[in-house]
Amino acid sequence: MAFTGFPRPFGSSDPGVQALSRFGYDRQTGLTANPLTLANPPVEGSLMLFKNGILMDDTGGYTVSGQTVTLTTVPIAADVYQGYYHYRQAV
């Protein structure tokens, strides 16, 4: 069987992402206002955002623009937000 390459990152249809992406993780707590700010801008469609361990719906629970994640509801200080995503490595 011949090697055909590595699979693309989830949620991405861009073949260039395979060689240029890194995996990011951000954890934020104690927030009482929007927005959340990620360390890096995620590749479109790659962000998985969890609120208190439960995966949030990306079709209505939040929006992403660059490194900024705007929630549809105001966070409570006790909430824990964790984001996992791919981002492009600067070359």
PDB file of C-alpha atoms in Angstrom:
ATOM      1  CA  MET A   1       0.000   0.000   0.000  1.00  0.00           C
ATOM      2  CA  ALA A   2       1.421   3.388  -0.991  1.00  0.00           C
ATOM      3  CA  PHE A   3       1.624   6.341   1.386  1.00  0.00           C
ATOM      4  CA  THR A   4      -0.809   9.027   0.212  1.00  0.00           C
ATOM      5  CA  GLY A   5      -0.140  11.732   2.817  1.00  0.00           C
ATOM      6  CA  PHE A   6      -1.608  12.849   6.076  1.00  0.00           C
ATOM      7  CA  PRO A   7      -5.296  13.730   6.484  1.00  0.00           C
ATOM      8  CA  ARG A   8      -6.266  17.393   6.566  1.00  0.00           C
ATOM      9  CA  PRO A   9      -7.157  19.014   9.900  1.00  0.00           C
ATOM     10  CA  PHE A  10     -10.827  18.701  10.813  1.00  0.00           C
ATOM     11  CA  GLY A  11     -13.087  21.357   9.368  1.00  0.00           C
ATOM     12  CA  SER A  12     -10.571  22.572   6.785  1.00  0.00           C
ATOM     13  CA  SER A  13     -10.818  22.166   3.034  1.00  0.00           C
ATOM     14  CA  ASP A  14      -7.557  24.064   2.421  1.00  0.00           C
ATOM     15  CA  PRO A  15      -4.794  21.604   1.412  1.00  0.00           C
ATOM     16  CA  GLY A  16      -2.146  24.187   2.385  1.00  0.00           C
ATOM     17  CA  VAL A  17      -3.204  23.936   6.016  1.00  0.00           C
ATOM     18  CA  GLN A  18      -1.698  20.468   6.335  1.00  0.00           C
ATOM     19  CA  ALA A  19       1.898  21.722   6.183  1.00  0.00           C
ATOM     20  CA  LEU A  20       1.431  25.120   7.809  1.00  0.00           C
ATOM     21  CA  SER A  21      -0.869  24.574  10.763  1.00  0.00           C
ATOM     22  CA  ARG A  22      -0.233  24.113  14.452  1.00  0.00           C
ATOM     23  CA  PHE A  23      -2.668  23.008  17.127  1.00  0.00           C
ATOM     24  CA  GLY A  24      -3.745  25.638  19.653  1.00  0.00           C
ATOM     25  CA  TYR A  25      -5.371  25.404  23.066  1.00  0.00           C
ATOM     26  CA  ASP A  26      -6.750  28.250  25.153  1.00  0.00           C
ATOM     27  CA  ARG A  27      -8.421  28.075  28.573  1.00  0.00           C
ATOM     28  CA  GLN A  28     -10.208  31.071  30.062  1.00  0.00           C
ATOM     29  CA  THR A  29     -12.070  31.477  33.342  1.00  0.00           C
ATOM     30  CA  GLY A  30     -13.446  34.336  35.409  1.00  0.00           C
ATOM     31  CA  LEU A  31     -14.974  36.109  32.405  1.00  0.00           C
ATOM     32  CA  THR A  32     -18.008  38.296  32.954  1.00  0.00           C
ATOM     33  CA  ALA A  33     -18.185  40.010  29.563  1.00  0.00           C
ATOM     34  CA  ASN A  34     -17.726  39.296  25.847  1.00  0.00           C
ATOM     35  CA  PRO A  35     -15.559  38.702  23.891  1.00  0.00           C
ATOM     36  CA  LEU A  36     -13.044  35.895  24.446  1.00  0.00           C
ATOM     37  CA  THR A  37      -9.629  36.423  22.867  1.00  0.00           C
ATOM     38  CA  LEU A  38      -7.653  33.458  21.567  1.00  0.00           C
ATOM     39  CA  ALA A  39      -3.849  33.386  21.460  1.00  0.00           C
ATOM     40  CA  ASN A  40      -3.932  32.803  17.682  1.00  0.00           C
ATOM     41  CA  PRO A  41      -6.558  33.203  14.954  1.00  0.00           C
ATOM     42  CA  PRO A  42      -7.985  29.741  14.188  1.00  0.00           C
ATOM     43  CA  VAL A  43      -8.190  28.286  10.700  1.00  0.00           C
ATOM     44  CA  GLU A  44     -11.791  28.718   9.564  1.00  0.00           C
ATOM     45  CA  GLY A  45     -13.984  25.865  10.768  1.00  0.00           C
ATOM     46  CA  SER A  46     -11.388  24.326  13.087  1.00  0.00           C
ATOM     47  CA  LEU A  47     -12.383  25.827  16.469  1.00  0.00           C
ATOM     48  CA  MET A  48     -13.993  23.486  18.980  1.00  0.00           C
ATOM     49  CA  LEU A  49     -15.160  25.605  21.926  1.00  0.00           C
ATOM     50  CA  PHE A  50     -16.209  23.975  25.203  1.00  0.00           C
ATOM     51  CA  LYS A  51     -18.140  25.643  28.021  1.00  0.00           C
ATOM     52  CA  ASN A  52     -17.770  23.806  31.324  1.00  0.00           C
ATOM     53  CA  GLY A  53     -16.734  20.664  29.433  1.00  0.00           C
ATOM     54  CA  ILE A  54     -19.648  20.706  26.970  1.00  0.00           C
ATOM     55  CA  LEU A  55     -19.006  21.336  23.260  1.00  0.00           C
ATOM     56  CA  MET A  56     -20.733  24.558  22.172  1.00  0.00           C
ATOM     57  CA  ASP A  57     -22.753  24.790  18.948  1.00  0.00           C
ATOM     58  CA  ASP A  58     -20.796  26.760  16.350  1.00  0.00           C
ATOM     59  CA  THR A  59     -23.970  27.584  14.411  1.00  0.00           C
ATOM     60  CA  GLY A  60     -25.472  29.787  17.110  1.00  0.00           C
ATOM     61  CA  GLY A  61     -23.503  29.638  20.358  1.00  0.00           C
ATOM     62  CA  TYR A  62     -20.706  31.945  19.226  1.00  0.00           C
ATOM     63  CA  THR A  63     -19.093  33.713  16.290  1.00  0.00           C
ATOM     64  CA  VAL A  64     -15.408  33.974  15.390  1.00  0.00           C
ATOM     65  CA  SER A  65     -13.582  36.880  13.770  1.00  0.00           C
ATOM     66  CA  GLY A  66      -9.794  36.638  13.779  1.00  0.00           C
ATOM     67  CA  GLN A  67      -8.706  35.919  17.368  1.00  0.00           C
ATOM     68  CA  THR A  68     -12.003  37.182  18.815  1.00  0.00           C
ATOM     69  CA  VAL A  69     -14.810  34.836  19.885  1.00  0.00           C
ATOM     70  CA  THR A  70     -18.111  36.550  20.649  1.00  0.00           C
ATOM     71  CA  LEU A  71     -20.552  34.476  22.699  1.00  0.00           C
ATOM     72  CA  THR A  72     -24.311  34.744  22.188  1.00  0.00           C
ATOM     73  CA  THR A  73     -24.812  34.729  25.977  1.00  0.00           C
ATOM     74  CA  VAL A  74     -22.896  36.680  28.614  1.00  0.00           C
ATOM     75  CA  PRO A  75     -20.409  34.438  30.456  1.00  0.00           C
ATOM     76  CA  ILE A  76     -20.606  33.876  34.213  1.00  0.00           C
ATOM     77  CA  ALA A  77     -17.383  34.178  36.237  1.00  0.00           C
ATOM     78  CA  ALA A  78     -17.553  30.482  37.236  1.00  0.00           C
ATOM     79  CA  ASP A  79     -17.690  29.310  33.585  1.00  0.00           C
ATOM     80  CA  VAL A  80     -14.636  27.598  32.108  1.00  0.00           C
ATOM     81  CA  TYR A  81     -14.075  28.043  28.364  1.00  0.00           C
ATOM     82  CA  GLN A  82     -11.645  25.805  26.504  1.00  0.00           C
ATOM     83  CA  GLY A  83     -10.845  26.215  22.833  1.00  0.00           C
ATOM     84  CA  TYR A  84      -9.022  23.718  20.624  1.00  0.00           C
ATOM     85  CA  TYR A  85      -8.135  24.795  17.097  1.00  0.00           C
ATOM     86  CA  HIS A  86      -5.655  24.782  14.240  1.00  0.00           C
ATOM     87  CA  TYR A  87      -3.833  27.986  13.346  1.00  0.00           C
ATOM     88  CA  ARG A  88      -1.407  28.930  10.598  1.00  0.00           C
ATOM     89  CA  GLN A  89       2.269  29.030  11.485  1.00  0.00           C
ATOM     90  CA  ALA A  90       4.001  32.175  10.263  1.00  0.00           C
ATOM     91  CA  VAL A  91       6.730  31.390   7.746  1.00  0.00           C
TER      92      VAL A  91
END
